[in-house]
């Protein structure tokens, strides 16, 4: 899966790790922006203490399950998981060197 890191030196791995961590932060910010867009104006339901919580959750689930939002959120989550896995792999490889 990560064969491209097999023949790299420790300095190259550390440099690549920094690049990947910056890309992780960028993808995380993009995911937060999408989540913020989905949650837009739902906070008003918290004005109704108990009943508003259920309405908030129902509206949020419905907005996240829309096809346009669902696929963008799913793609960003997949990118985040792959980058996290790559970061963990690089950290373990650097520690063993």
mmCIF file with all atom_site columns, C-alpha atoms in Angstrom:
data_model
loop_
_atom_site.group_PDB
_atom_site.id
_atom_site.type_symbol
_atom_site.label_atom_id
_atom_site.label_alt_id
_atom_site.label_comp_id
_atom_site.label_asym_id
_atom_site.label_entity_id
_atom_site.label_seq_id
_atom_site.pdbx_PDB_ins_code
_atom_site.Cartn_x
_atom_site.Cartn_y
_atom_site.Cartn_z
_atom_site.occupancy
_atom_site.B_iso_or_equiv
_atom_site.pdbx_formal_charge
_atom_site.auth_seq_id
_atom_site.auth_comp_id
_atom_site.auth_asym_id
_atom_site.auth_atom_id
_atom_site.pdbx_PDB_model_num
ATOM 1  C CA . UNK A 1 1  ? 0.000   0.000  0.000  1.00 0.00 ? 1  UNK A CA 1
ATOM 2  C CA . UNK A 1 2  ? 2.821   2.391  0.873  1.00 0.00 ? 2  UNK A CA 1
ATOM 3  C CA . UNK A 1 3  ? 5.597   0.837  -1.209 1.00 0.00 ? 3  UNK A CA 1
ATOM 4  C CA . UNK A 1 4  ? 6.834   4.258  -2.258 1.00 0.00 ? 4  UNK A CA 1
ATOM 5  C CA . UNK A 1 5  ? 8.315   4.741  1.234  1.00 0.00 ? 5  UNK A CA 1
ATOM 6  C CA . UNK A 1 6  ? 10.313  1.495  1.253  1.00 0.00 ? 6  UNK A CA 1
ATOM 7  C CA . UNK A 1 7  ? 13.568  2.910  -0.115 1.00 0.00 ? 7  UNK A CA 1
ATOM 8  C CA . UNK A 1 8  ? 13.498  6.381  1.425  1.00 0.00 ? 8  UNK A CA 1
ATOM 9  C CA . UNK A 1 9  ? 15.996  7.604  3.981  1.00 0.00 ? 9  UNK A CA 1
ATOM 10 C CA . UNK A 1 10 ? 14.985  8.875  7.408  1.00 0.00 ? 10 UNK A CA 1
ATOM 11 C CA . UNK A 1 11 ? 15.385  12.527 6.375  1.00 0.00 ? 11 UNK A CA 1
ATOM 12 C CA . UNK A 1 12 ? 13.194  12.010 3.321  1.00 0.00 ? 12 UNK A CA 1
ATOM 13 C CA . UNK A 1 13 ? 10.566  10.251 5.421  1.00 0.00 ? 13 UNK A CA 1
ATOM 14 C CA . UNK A 1 14 ? 10.494  13.090 7.936  1.00 0.00 ? 14 UNK A CA 1
ATOM 15 C CA . UNK A 1 15 ? 10.142  15.630 5.123  1.00 0.00 ? 15 UNK A CA 1
ATOM 16 C CA . UNK A 1 16 ? 7.325   13.619 3.566  1.00 0.00 ? 16 UNK A CA 1
ATOM 17 C CA . UNK A 1 17 ? 5.653   13.337 6.984  1.00 0.00 ? 17 UNK A CA 1
ATOM 18 C CA . UNK A 1 18 ? 5.588   17.136 7.315  1.00 0.00 ? 18 UNK A CA 1
ATOM 19 C CA . UNK A 1 19 ? 4.042   17.461 3.853  1.00 0.00 ? 19 UNK A CA 1
ATOM 20 C CA . UNK A 1 20 ? 1.376   14.889 4.660  1.00 0.00 ? 20 UNK A CA 1
ATOM 21 C CA . UNK A 1 21 ? 0.555   16.524 7.996  1.00 0.00 ? 21 UNK A CA 1
ATOM 22 C CA . UNK A 1 22 ? -0.012  19.878 6.261  1.00 0.00 ? 22 UNK A CA 1
ATOM 23 C CA . UNK A 1 23 ? -2.258  18.205 3.687  1.00 0.00 ? 23 UNK A CA 1
ATOM 24 C CA . UNK A 1 24 ? -4.133  16.560 6.587  1.00 0.00 ? 24 UNK A CA 1
ATOM 25 C CA . UNK A 1 25 ? -4.779  19.959 8.136  1.00 0.00 ? 25 UNK A CA 1
ATOM 26 C CA . UNK A 1 26 ? -6.045  21.300 4.807  1.00 0.00 ? 26 UNK A CA 1
ATOM 27 C CA . UNK A 1 27 ? -8.448  18.385 4.308  1.00 0.00 ? 27 UNK A CA 1
ATOM 28 C CA . UNK A 1 28 ? -9.623  18.695 7.924  1.00 0.00 ? 28 UNK A CA 1
ATOM 29 C CA . UNK A 1 29 ? -10.389 22.395 7.387  1.00 0.00 ? 29 UNK A CA 1
ATOM 30 C CA . UNK A 1 30 ? -12.339 21.547 4.225  1.00 0.00 ? 30 UNK A CA 1
ATOM 31 C CA . UNK A 1 31 ? -14.338 18.954 6.147  1.00 0.00 ? 31 UNK A CA 1
ATOM 32 C CA . UNK A 1 32 ? -15.106 21.482 8.892  1.00 0.00 ? 32 UNK A CA 1
ATOM 33 C CA . UNK A 1 33 ? -16.342 23.974 6.284  1.00 0.00 ? 33 UNK A CA 1
ATOM 34 C CA . UNK A 1 34 ? -18.666 21.362 4.796  1.00 0.00 ? 34 UNK A CA 1
ATOM 35 C CA . UNK A 1 35 ? -19.956 20.440 8.237  1.00 0.00 ? 35 UNK A CA 1
ATOM 36 C CA . UNK A 1 36 ? -20.502 24.098 9.057  1.00 0.00 ? 36 UNK A CA 1
ATOM 37 C CA . UNK A 1 37 ? -22.462 24.529 5.814  1.00 0.00 ? 37 UNK A CA 1
ATOM 38 C CA . UNK A 1 38 ? -24.651 21.541 6.698  1.00 0.00 ? 38 UNK A CA 1
ATOM 39 C CA . UNK A 1 39 ? -25.355 22.816 10.224 1.00 0.00 ? 39 UNK A CA 1
ATOM 40 C CA . UNK A 1 40 ? -26.248 26.340 9.050  1.00 0.00 ? 40 UNK A CA 1
ATOM 41 C CA . UNK A 1 41 ? -29.112 27.890 11.058 1.00 0.00 ? 41 UNK A CA 1
ATOM 42 C CA . UNK A 1 42 ? -29.872 24.703 12.980 1.00 0.00 ? 42 UNK A CA 1
ATOM 43 C CA . UNK A 1 43 ? -28.598 26.163 16.258 1.00 0.00 ? 43 UNK A CA 1
ATOM 44 C CA . UNK A 1 44 ? -31.866 28.091 16.561 1.00 0.00 ? 44 UNK A CA 1
ATOM 45 C CA . UNK A 1 45 ? -33.595 24.850 17.571 1.00 0.00 ? 45 UNK A CA 1
ATOM 46 C CA . UNK A 1 46 ? -31.629 24.885 20.826 1.00 0.00 ? 46 UNK A CA 1
ATOM 47 C CA . UNK A 1 47 ? -33.839 27.738 21.997 1.00 0.00 ? 47 UNK A CA 1
ATOM 48 C CA . UNK A 1 48 ? -36.474 25.094 22.766 1.00 0.00 ? 48 UNK A CA 1
ATOM 49 C CA . UNK A 1 49 ? -34.727 23.132 25.495 1.00 0.00 ? 49 UNK A CA 1
ATOM 50 C CA . UNK A 1 50 ? -35.773 19.500 25.221 1.00 0.00 ? 50 UNK A CA 1
ATOM 51 C CA . UNK A 1 51 ? -37.968 19.412 22.136 1.00 0.00 ? 51 UNK A CA 1
ATOM 52 C CA . UNK A 1 52 ? -35.505 21.482 20.110 1.00 0.00 ? 52 UNK A CA 1
ATOM 53 C CA . UNK A 1 53 ? -32.750 18.904 20.626 1.00 0.00 ? 53 UNK A CA 1
ATOM 54 C CA . UNK A 1 54 ? -34.767 16.206 18.866 1.00 0.00 ? 54 UNK A CA 1
ATOM 55 C CA . UNK A 1 55 ? -35.717 18.514 16.018 1.00 0.00 ? 55 UNK A CA 1
ATOM 56 C CA . UNK A 1 56 ? -32.079 19.603 15.663 1.00 0.00 ? 56 UNK A CA 1
ATOM 57 C CA . UNK A 1 57 ? -30.887 15.989 15.426 1.00 0.00 ? 57 UNK A CA 1
ATOM 58 C CA . UNK A 1 58 ? -33.604 15.071 12.922 1.00 0.00 ? 58 UNK A CA 1
ATOM 59 C CA . UNK A 1 59 ? -32.844 18.036 10.662 1.00 0.00 ? 59 UNK A CA 1
ATOM 60 C CA . UNK A 1 60 ? -29.102 17.457 10.893 1.00 0.00 ? 60 UNK A CA 1
ATOM 61 C CA . UNK A 1 61 ? -29.458 13.770 9.957  1.00 0.00 ? 61 UNK A CA 1
ATOM 62 C CA . UNK A 1 62 ? -31.718 14.677 7.033  1.00 0.00 ? 62 UNK A CA 1
ATOM 63 C CA . UNK A 1 63 ? -29.267 17.298 5.766  1.00 0.00 ? 63 UNK A CA 1
ATOM 64 C CA . UNK A 1 64 ? -26.309 14.944 6.031  1.00 0.00 ? 64 UNK A CA 1
ATOM 65 C CA . UNK A 1 65 ? -28.166 12.180 4.202  1.00 0.00 ? 65 UNK A CA 1
ATOM 66 C CA . UNK A 1 66 ? -28.937 14.343 1.169  1.00 0.00 ? 66 UNK A CA 1
ATOM 67 C CA . UNK A 1 67 ? -27.058 12.916 -1.775 1.00 0.00 ? 67 UNK A CA 1
ATOM 68 C CA . UNK A 1 68 ? -25.020 16.055 -2.483 1.00 0.00 ? 68 UNK A CA 1
ATOM 69 C CA . UNK A 1 69 ? -23.914 16.441 1.142  1.00 0.00 ? 69 UNK A CA 1
ATOM 70 C CA . UNK A 1 70 ? -23.518 12.729 1.786  1.00 0.00 ? 70 UNK A CA 1
ATOM 71 C CA . UNK A 1 71 ? -21.029 12.131 -1.017 1.00 0.00 ? 71 UNK A CA 1
ATOM 72 C CA . UNK A 1 72 ? -18.924 15.192 -0.246 1.00 0.00 ? 72 UNK A CA 1
ATOM 73 C CA . UNK A 1 73 ? -18.772 14.289 3.451  1.00 0.00 ? 73 UNK A CA 1
ATOM 74 C CA . UNK A 1 74 ? -18.013 10.658 2.607  1.00 0.00 ? 74 UNK A CA 1
ATOM 75 C CA . UNK A 1 75 ? -15.184 11.626 0.235  1.00 0.00 ? 75 UNK A CA 1
ATOM 76 C CA . UNK A 1 76 ? -13.589 13.952 2.793  1.00 0.00 ? 76 UNK A CA 1
ATOM 77 C CA . UNK A 1 77 ? -13.826 11.300 5.516  1.00 0.00 ? 77 UNK A CA 1
ATOM 78 C CA . UNK A 1 78 ? -12.162 8.759  3.233  1.00 0.00 ? 78 UNK A CA 1
ATOM 79 C CA . UNK A 1 79 ? -9.370  11.213 2.467  1.00 0.00 ? 79 UNK A CA 1
ATOM 80 C CA . UNK A 1 80 ? -8.874  11.895 6.166  1.00 0.00 ? 80 UNK A CA 1
ATOM 81 C CA . UNK A 1 81 ? -8.721  8.204  7.033  1.00 0.00 ? 81 UNK A CA 1
ATOM 82 C CA . UNK A 1 82 ? -6.199  7.476  4.292  1.00 0.00 ? 82 UNK A CA 1
ATOM 83 C CA . UNK A 1 83 ? -3.994  10.403 5.324  1.00 0.00 ? 83 UNK A CA 1
ATOM 84 C CA . UNK A 1 84 ? -4.170  9.379  9.011  1.00 0.00 ? 84 UNK A CA 1
ATOM 85 C CA . UNK A 1 85 ? -3.141  5.856  8.074  1.00 0.00 ? 85 UNK A CA 1
ATOM 86 C CA . UNK A 1 86 ? -0.256  7.195  6.025  1.00 0.00 ? 86 UNK A CA 1
ATOM 87 C CA . UNK A 1 87 ? 0.882   9.420  8.897  1.00 0.00 ? 87 UNK A CA 1
ATOM 88 C CA . UNK A 1 88 ? 0.830   6.490  11.331 1.00 0.00 ? 88 UNK A CA 1
ATOM 89 C CA . UNK A 1 89 ? 2.751   4.332  8.875  1.00 0.00 ? 89 UNK A CA 1
ATOM 90 C CA . UNK A 1 90 ? 5.427   6.993  8.406  1.00 0.00 ? 90 UNK A CA 1
ATOM 91 C CA . UNK A 1 91 ? 5.753   7.603  12.151 1.00 0.00 ? 91 UNK A CA 1
ATOM 92 C CA . UNK A 1 92 ? 6.233   3.903  12.837 1.00 0.00 ? 92 UNK A CA 1
ATOM 93 C CA . UNK A 1 93 ? 8.749   3.601  10.000 1.00 0.00 ? 93 UNK A CA 1
ATOM 94 C CA . UNK A 1 94 ? 10.723  6.600  11.306 1.00 0.00 ? 94 UNK A CA 1
ATOM 95 C CA . UNK A 1 95 ? 10.760  5.143  14.844 1.00 0.00 ? 95 UNK A CA 1
ATOM 96 C CA . UNK A 1 96 ? 12.124  1.817  13.642 1.00 0.00 ? 96 UNK A CA 1
ATOM 97 C CA . UNK A 1 97 ? 15.007  3.445  11.748 1.00 0.00 ? 97 UNK A CA 1
#
